[in-house]
PDB file of C-alpha atoms in Angstrom:
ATOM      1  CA  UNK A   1    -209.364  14.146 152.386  1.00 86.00           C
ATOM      2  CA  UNK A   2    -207.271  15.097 155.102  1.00 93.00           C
ATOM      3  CA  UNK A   3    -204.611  17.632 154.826  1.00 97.00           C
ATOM      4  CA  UNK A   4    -201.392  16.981 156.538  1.00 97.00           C
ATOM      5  CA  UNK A   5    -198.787  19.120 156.970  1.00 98.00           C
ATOM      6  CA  UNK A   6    -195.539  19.955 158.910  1.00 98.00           C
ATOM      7  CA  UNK A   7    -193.692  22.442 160.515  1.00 98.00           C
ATOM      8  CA  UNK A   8    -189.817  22.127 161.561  1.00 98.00           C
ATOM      9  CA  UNK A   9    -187.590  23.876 163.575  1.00 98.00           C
ATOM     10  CA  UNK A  10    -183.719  23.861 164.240  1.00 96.00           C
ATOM     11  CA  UNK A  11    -182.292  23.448 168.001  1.00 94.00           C
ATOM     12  CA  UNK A  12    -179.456  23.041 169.005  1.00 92.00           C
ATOM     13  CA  UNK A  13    -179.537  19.527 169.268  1.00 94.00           C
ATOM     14  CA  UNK A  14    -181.197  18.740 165.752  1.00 96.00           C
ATOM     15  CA  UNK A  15    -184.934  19.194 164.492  1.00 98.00           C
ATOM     16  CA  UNK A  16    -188.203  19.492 165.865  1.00 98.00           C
ATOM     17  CA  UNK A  17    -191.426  19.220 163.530  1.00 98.00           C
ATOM     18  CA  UNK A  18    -195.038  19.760 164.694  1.00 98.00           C
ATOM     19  CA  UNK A  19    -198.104  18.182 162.745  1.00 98.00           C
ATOM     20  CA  UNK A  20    -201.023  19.364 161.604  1.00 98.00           C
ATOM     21  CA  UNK A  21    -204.104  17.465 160.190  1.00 97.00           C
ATOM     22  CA  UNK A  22    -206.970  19.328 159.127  1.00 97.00           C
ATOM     23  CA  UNK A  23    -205.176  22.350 160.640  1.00 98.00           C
ATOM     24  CA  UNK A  24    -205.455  21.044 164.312  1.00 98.00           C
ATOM     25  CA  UNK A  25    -202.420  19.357 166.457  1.00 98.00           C
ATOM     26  CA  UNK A  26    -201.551  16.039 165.428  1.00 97.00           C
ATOM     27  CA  UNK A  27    -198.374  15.216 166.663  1.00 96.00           C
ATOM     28  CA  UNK A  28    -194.576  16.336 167.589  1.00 97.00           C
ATOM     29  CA  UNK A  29    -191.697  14.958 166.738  1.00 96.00           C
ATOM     30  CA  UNK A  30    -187.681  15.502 167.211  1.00 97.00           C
ATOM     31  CA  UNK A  31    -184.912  14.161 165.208  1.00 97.00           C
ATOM     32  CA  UNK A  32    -181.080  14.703 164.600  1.00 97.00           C
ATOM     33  CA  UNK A  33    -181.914  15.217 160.936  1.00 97.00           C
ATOM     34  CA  UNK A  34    -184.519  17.063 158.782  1.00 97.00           C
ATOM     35  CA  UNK A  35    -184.048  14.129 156.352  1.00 96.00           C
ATOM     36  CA  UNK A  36    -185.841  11.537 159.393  1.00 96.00           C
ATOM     37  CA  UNK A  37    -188.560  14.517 159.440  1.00 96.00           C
ATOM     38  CA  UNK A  38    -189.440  14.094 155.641  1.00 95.00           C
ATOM     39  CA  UNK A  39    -188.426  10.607 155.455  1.00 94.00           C
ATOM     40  CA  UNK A  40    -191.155   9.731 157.961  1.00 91.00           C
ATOM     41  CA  UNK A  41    -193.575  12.015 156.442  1.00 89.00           C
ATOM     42  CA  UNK A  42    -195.670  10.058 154.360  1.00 85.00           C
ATOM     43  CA  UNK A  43    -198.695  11.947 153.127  1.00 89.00           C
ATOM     44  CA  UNK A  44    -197.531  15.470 153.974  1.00 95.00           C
ATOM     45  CA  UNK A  45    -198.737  18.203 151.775  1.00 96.00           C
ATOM     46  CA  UNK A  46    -196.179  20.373 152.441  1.00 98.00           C
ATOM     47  CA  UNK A  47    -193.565  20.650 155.067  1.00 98.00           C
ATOM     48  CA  UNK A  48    -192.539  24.081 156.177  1.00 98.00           C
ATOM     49  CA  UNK A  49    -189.155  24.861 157.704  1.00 98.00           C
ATOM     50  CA  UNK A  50    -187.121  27.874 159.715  1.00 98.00           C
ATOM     51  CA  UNK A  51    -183.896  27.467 157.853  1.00 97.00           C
ATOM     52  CA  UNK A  52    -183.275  29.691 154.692  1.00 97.00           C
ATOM     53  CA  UNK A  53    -183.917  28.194 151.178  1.00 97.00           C
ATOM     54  CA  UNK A  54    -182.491  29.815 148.350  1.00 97.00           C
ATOM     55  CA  UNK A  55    -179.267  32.001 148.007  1.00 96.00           C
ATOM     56  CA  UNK A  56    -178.364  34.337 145.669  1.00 96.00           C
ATOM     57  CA  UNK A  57    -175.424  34.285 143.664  1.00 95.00           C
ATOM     58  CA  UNK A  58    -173.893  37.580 144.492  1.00 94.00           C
ATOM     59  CA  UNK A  59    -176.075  39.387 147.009  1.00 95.00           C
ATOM     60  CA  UNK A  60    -178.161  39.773 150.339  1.00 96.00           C
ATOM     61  CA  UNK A  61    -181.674  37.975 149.537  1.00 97.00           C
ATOM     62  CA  UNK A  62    -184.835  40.560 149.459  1.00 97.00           C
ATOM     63  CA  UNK A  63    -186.728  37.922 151.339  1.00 97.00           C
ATOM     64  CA  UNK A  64    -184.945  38.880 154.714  1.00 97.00           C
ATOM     65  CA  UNK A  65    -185.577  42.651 154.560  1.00 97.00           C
ATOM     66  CA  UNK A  66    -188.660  42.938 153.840  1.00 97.00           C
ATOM     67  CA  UNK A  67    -189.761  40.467 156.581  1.00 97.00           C
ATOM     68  CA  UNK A  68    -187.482  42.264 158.910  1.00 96.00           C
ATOM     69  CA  UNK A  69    -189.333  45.220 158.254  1.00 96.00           C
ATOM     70  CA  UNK A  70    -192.564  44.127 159.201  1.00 95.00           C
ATOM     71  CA  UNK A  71    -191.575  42.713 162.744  1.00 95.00           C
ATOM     72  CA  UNK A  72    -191.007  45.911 164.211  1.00 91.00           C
ATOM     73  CA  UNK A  73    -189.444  44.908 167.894  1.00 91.00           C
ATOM     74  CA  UNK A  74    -188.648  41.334 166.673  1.00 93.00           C
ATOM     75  CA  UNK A  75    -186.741  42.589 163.594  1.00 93.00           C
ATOM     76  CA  UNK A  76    -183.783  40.687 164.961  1.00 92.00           C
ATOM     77  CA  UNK A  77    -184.868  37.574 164.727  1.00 94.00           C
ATOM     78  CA  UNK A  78    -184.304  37.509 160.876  1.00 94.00           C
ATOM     79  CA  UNK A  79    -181.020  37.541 159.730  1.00 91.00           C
ATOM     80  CA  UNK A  80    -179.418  38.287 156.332  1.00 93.00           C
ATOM     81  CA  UNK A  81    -178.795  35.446 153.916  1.00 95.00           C
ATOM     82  CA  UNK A  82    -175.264  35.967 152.840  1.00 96.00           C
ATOM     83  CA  UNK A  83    -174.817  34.895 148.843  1.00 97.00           C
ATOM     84  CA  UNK A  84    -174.291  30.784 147.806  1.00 96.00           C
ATOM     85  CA  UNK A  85    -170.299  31.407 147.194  1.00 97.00           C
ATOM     86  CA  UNK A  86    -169.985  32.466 150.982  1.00 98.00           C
ATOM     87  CA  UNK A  87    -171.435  29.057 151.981  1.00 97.00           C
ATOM     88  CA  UNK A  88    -169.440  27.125 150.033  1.00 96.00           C
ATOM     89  CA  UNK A  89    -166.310  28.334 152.543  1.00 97.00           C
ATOM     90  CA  UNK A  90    -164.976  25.702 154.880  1.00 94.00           C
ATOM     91  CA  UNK A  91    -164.604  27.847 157.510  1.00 97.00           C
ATOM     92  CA  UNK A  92    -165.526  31.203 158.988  1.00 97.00           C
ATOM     93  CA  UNK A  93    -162.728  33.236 158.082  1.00 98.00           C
ATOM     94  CA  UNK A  94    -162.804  32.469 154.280  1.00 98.00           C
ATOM     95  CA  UNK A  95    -166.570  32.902 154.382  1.00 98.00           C
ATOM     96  CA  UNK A  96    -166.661  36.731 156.102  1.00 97.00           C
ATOM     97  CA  UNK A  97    -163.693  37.263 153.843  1.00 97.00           C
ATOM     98  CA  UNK A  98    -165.487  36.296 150.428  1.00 98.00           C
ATOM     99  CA  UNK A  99    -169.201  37.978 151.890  1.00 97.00           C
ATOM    100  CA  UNK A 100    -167.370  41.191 152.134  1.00 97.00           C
ATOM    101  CA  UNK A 101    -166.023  41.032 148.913  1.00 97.00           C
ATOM    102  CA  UNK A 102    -169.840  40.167 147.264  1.00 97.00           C
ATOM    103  CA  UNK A 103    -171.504  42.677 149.565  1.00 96.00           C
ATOM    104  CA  UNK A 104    -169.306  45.275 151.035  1.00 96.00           C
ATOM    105  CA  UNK A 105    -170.228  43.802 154.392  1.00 96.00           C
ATOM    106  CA  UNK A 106    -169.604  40.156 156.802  1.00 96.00           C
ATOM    107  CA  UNK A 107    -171.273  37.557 158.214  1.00 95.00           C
ATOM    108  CA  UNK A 108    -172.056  37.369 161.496  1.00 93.00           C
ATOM    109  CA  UNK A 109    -170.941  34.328 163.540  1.00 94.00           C
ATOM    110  CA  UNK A 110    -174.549  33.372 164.847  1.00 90.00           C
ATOM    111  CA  UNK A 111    -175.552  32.964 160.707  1.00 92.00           C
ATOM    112  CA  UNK A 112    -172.564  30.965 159.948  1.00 96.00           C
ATOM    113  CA  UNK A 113    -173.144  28.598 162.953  1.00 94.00           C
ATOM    114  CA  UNK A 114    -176.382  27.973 161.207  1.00 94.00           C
ATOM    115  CA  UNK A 115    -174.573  26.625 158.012  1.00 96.00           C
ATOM    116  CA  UNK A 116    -174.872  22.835 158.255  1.00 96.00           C
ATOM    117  CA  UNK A 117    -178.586  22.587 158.762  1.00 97.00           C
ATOM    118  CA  UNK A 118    -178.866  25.216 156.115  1.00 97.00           C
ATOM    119  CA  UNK A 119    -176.763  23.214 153.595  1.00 97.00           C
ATOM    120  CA  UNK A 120    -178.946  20.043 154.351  1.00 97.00           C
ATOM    121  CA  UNK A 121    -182.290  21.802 154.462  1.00 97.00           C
ATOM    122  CA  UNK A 122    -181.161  23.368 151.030  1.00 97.00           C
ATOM    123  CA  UNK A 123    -180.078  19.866 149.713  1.00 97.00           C
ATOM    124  CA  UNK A 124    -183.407  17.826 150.208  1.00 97.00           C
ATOM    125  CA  UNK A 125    -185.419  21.556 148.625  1.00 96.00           C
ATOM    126  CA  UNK A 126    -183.900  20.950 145.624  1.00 94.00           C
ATOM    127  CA  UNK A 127    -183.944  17.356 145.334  1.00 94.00           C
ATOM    128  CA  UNK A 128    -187.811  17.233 146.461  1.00 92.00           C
ATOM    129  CA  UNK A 129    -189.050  20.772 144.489  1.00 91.00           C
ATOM    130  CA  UNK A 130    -192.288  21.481 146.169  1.00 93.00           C
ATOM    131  CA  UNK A 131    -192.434  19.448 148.920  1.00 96.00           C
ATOM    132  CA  UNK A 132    -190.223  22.094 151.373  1.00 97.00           C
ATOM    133  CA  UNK A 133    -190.765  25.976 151.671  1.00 98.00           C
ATOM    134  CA  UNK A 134    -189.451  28.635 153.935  1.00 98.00           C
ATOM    135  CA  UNK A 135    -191.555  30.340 157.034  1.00 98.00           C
ATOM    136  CA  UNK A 136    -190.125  31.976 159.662  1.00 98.00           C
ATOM    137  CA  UNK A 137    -192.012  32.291 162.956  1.00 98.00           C
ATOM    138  CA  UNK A 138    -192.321  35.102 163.970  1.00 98.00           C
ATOM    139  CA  UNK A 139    -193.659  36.671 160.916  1.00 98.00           C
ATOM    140  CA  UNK A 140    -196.176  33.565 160.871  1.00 98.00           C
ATOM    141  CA  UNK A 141    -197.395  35.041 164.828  1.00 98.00           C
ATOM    142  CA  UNK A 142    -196.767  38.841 163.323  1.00 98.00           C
ATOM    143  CA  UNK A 143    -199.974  37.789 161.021  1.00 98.00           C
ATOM    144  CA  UNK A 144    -201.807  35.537 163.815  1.00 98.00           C
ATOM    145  CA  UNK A 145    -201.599  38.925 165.641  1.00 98.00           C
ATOM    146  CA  UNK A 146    -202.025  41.229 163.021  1.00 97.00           C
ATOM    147  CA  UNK A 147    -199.115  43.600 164.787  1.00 96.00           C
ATOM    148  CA  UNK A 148    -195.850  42.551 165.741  1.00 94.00           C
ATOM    149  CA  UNK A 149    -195.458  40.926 168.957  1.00 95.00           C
ATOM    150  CA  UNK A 150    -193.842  42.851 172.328  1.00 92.00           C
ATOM    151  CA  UNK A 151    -192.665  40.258 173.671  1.00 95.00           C
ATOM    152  CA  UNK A 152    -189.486  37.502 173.057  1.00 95.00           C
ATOM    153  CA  UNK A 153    -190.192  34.261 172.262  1.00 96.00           C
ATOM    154  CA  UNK A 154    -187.882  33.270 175.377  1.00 96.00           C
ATOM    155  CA  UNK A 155    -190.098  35.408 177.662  1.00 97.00           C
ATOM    156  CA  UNK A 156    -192.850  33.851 179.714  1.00 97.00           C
ATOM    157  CA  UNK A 157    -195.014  36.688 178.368  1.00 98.00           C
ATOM    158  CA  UNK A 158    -193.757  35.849 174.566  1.00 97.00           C
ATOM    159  CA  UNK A 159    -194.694  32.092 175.159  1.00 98.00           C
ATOM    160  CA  UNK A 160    -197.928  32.979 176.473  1.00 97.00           C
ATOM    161  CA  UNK A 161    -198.792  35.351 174.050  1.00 98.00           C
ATOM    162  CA  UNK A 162    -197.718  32.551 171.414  1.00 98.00           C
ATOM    163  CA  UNK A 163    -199.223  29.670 172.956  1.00 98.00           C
ATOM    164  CA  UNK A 164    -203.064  31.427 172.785  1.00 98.00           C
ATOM    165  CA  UNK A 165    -202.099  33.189 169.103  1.00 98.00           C
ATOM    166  CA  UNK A 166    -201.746  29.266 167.891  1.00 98.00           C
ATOM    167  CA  UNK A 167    -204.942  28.356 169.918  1.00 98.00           C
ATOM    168  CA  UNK A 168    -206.855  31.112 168.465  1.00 98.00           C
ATOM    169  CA  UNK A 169    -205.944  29.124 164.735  1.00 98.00           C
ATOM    170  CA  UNK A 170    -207.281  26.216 166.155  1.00 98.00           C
ATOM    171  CA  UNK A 171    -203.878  24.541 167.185  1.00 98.00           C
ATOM    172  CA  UNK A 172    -203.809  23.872 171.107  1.00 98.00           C
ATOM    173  CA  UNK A 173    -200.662  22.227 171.985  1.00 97.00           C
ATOM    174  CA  UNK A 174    -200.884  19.773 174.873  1.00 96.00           C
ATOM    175  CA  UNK A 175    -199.067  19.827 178.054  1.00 92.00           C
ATOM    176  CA  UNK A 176    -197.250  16.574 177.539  1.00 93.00           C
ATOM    177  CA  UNK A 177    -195.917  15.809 173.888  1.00 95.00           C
ATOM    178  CA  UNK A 178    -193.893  12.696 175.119  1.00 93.00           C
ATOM    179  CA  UNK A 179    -190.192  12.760 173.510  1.00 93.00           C
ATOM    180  CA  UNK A 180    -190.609  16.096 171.870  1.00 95.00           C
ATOM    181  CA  UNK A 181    -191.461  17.900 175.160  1.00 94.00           C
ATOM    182  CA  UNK A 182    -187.333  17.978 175.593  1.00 94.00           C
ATOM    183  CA  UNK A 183    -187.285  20.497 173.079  1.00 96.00           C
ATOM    184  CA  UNK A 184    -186.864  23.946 174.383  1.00 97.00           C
ATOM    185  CA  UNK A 185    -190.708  25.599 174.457  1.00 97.00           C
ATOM    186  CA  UNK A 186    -189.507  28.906 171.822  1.00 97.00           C
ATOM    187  CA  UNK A 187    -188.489  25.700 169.328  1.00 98.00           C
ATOM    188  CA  UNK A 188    -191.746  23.923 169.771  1.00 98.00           C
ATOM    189  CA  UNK A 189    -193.913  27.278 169.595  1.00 98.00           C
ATOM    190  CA  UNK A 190    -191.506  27.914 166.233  1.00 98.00           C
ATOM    191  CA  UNK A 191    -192.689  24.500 164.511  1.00 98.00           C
ATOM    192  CA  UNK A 192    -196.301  25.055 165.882  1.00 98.00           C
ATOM    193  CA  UNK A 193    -196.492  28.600 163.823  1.00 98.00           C
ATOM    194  CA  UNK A 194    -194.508  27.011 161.004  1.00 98.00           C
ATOM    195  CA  UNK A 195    -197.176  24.369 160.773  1.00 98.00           C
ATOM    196  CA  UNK A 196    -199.892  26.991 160.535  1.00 98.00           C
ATOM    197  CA  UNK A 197    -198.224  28.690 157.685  1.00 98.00           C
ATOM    198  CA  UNK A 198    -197.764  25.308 156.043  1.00 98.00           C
ATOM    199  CA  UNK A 199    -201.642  24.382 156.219  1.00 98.00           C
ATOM    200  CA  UNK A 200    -201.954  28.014 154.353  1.00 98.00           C
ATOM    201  CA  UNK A 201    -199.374  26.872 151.843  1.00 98.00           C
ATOM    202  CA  UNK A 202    -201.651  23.592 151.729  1.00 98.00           C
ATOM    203  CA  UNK A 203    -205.103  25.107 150.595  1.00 98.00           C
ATOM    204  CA  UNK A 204    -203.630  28.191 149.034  1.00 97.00           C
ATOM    205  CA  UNK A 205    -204.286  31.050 151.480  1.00 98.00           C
ATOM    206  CA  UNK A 206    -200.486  32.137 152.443  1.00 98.00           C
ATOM    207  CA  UNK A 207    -198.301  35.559 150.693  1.00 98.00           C
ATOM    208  CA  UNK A 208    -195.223  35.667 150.581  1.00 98.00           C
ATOM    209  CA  UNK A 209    -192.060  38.145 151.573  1.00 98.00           C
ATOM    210  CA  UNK A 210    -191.491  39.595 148.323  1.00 98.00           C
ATOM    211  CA  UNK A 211    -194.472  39.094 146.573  1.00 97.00           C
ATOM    212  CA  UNK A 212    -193.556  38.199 143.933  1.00 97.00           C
ATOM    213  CA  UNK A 213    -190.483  36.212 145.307  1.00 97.00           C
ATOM    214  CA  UNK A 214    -187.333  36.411 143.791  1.00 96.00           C
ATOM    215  CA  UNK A 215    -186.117  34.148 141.156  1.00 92.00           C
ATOM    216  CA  UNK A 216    -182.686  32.551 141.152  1.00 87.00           C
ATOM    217  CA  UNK A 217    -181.484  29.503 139.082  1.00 82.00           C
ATOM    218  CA  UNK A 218    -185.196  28.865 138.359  1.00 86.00           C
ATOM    219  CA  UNK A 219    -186.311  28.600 141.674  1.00 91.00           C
ATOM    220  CA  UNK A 220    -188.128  31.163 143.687  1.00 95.00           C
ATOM    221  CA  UNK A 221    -186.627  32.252 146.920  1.00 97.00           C
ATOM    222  CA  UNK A 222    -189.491  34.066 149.518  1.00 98.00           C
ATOM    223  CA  UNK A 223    -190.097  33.685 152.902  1.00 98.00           C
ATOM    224  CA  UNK A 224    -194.119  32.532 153.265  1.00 98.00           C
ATOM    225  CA  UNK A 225    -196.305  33.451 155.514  1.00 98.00           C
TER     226      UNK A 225
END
C-alpha cells in the first residue's frame, strides 16, 4: 500500500504543499487556503505543516526553544509561540499588550502577521485530530544534515545545499512543477522537507521537540522532526 503524505508551507500569497508517495516526489500544489490542501487530499496519511499548532494558555511553548537550540546559525528562523489569549486580540496593540502581561515580554510584529494562517491551520488540527502535525524546516534539513546548516534558505548556497539534502532522502524535485513553480524556491524547499518529516510521521520513524511533547487541553503540542 502506498503511503501518501504532504507537506505545506505558508507564502505570502497562501499555501504551498509538496507530495510524497512512497517517500519520492509526487506532486506540488498551491492554494489560497490550507483547507483546499486537505480538502483535496484524499488518501493522505498525514499532512505536515510550518504553522504552529498548539498554544498554551499562559506561556511561551517549550516546543520553540528547544528547536531553536538545535539550529545553531538558523536559530532565527523559529519564533516564540506567544500564549492562546494573545491570539484571540483583534489587533496588534491589544495582543503585545496582553503577551506582556502573560510573559513579561511582546510579540514581535513578523509573529503576529502570521496570525490568520495560524488561526486556520489551528482550526482544521482540532477538528481533524491526527490528520495535521507541526514540522518546521529547517530542523527537518538540521537532521537530513546531521549539523545545522551555514547557509539561508534565501541564499543560492542554502537552496543548493537544500535541494541535494532532499535528493539524498530520495526526493528530487523537478525543474518545472507547472502552477506551483510561482512559489518562491525557500517555500517550495520548506514543503519538500516538511513532506519528508511527514513520511517519518507516516511509518513511525520521526522525534519530536520536547520529547515528550507538552500537553495542553488534551492535546500534545511538539514540533516533529
Amino acid at each position: 500500500m502506498t503511503i501518501h503524505v504532504i507537506g505545506v508551507d505558508a507564502y505570502a500569497l497562501g499555501w504551498v504543499g509538496v507530495e510524497l508517495r512512497d517517500g519520492a516526489f509526487g506532486r506540488a500544489m498551491l492554494a489560497s487556503t490550507l483547507y483546499e490542501i486537505v480538502a483535496g487530499s484524499s488518501g493522505a496519511a498525514v499532512i505536515g505543516v510550518d504553522v504552529p499548532l498548539g498554544m498554551l494558555p499562559d506561556r511561551w511553548r517549550a516546543a520553540d526553544a528547544v528547536a531553536a537550540d538545535q539550529l545553531g546559525p538558523r536559530r532565527s528562523s523559529v519564533f516564540r509561540v506567544p500564549p492562546r489569549p494573545v491570539w484571540q486580540e483583534p489587533d496588534f496593540a491589544a495582543a503585545n499588550r496582553v503577551c506582556k502581561q502573560l510573559t513579561g515580554t511582546g510579540i514581535s510584529r513578523q509573529s503576529w502577521a502570521l496570525r490568520p494562517k495560524l488561526l486556520e491551520a489551528n482550526a482544521i488540527w482540532e477538528r481533524h485530530p491526527g490528520l495535521l502535525f507541526e514540522a518546521h524546516p529547517e530542523v527537518s534539513f538540521r537532521t537530513m544534515a546531521d549539523a545545522p546548516l551555514q547557509y539561508a534558505k534565501k541564499t543560492w548556497s542554502g537552496q543548493a545545499q537544500r535541494r541535494e539534502l532532499l535528493a539524498k532522502q530520495g526526493i528530487v524535485l523537478p525543474d518545472s512543477l507547472g502552477p506551483a513553480g510561482q512559489a518562491p524556491p525557500d517555500d517550495i524547499l520548506d514543503a519538500a522537507a516538511v513532506a519528508w518529516t511527514a513520511h517519518r510521521m507516516a511509518t513511525g520513524a520521526a522525534q519530536s521537540h520536547p520529547d515528550p511533547p507538552e500537553e495542553a487541553d488534551g492535546t500534545k503540542i511538539a514540533i516533529w522532526y
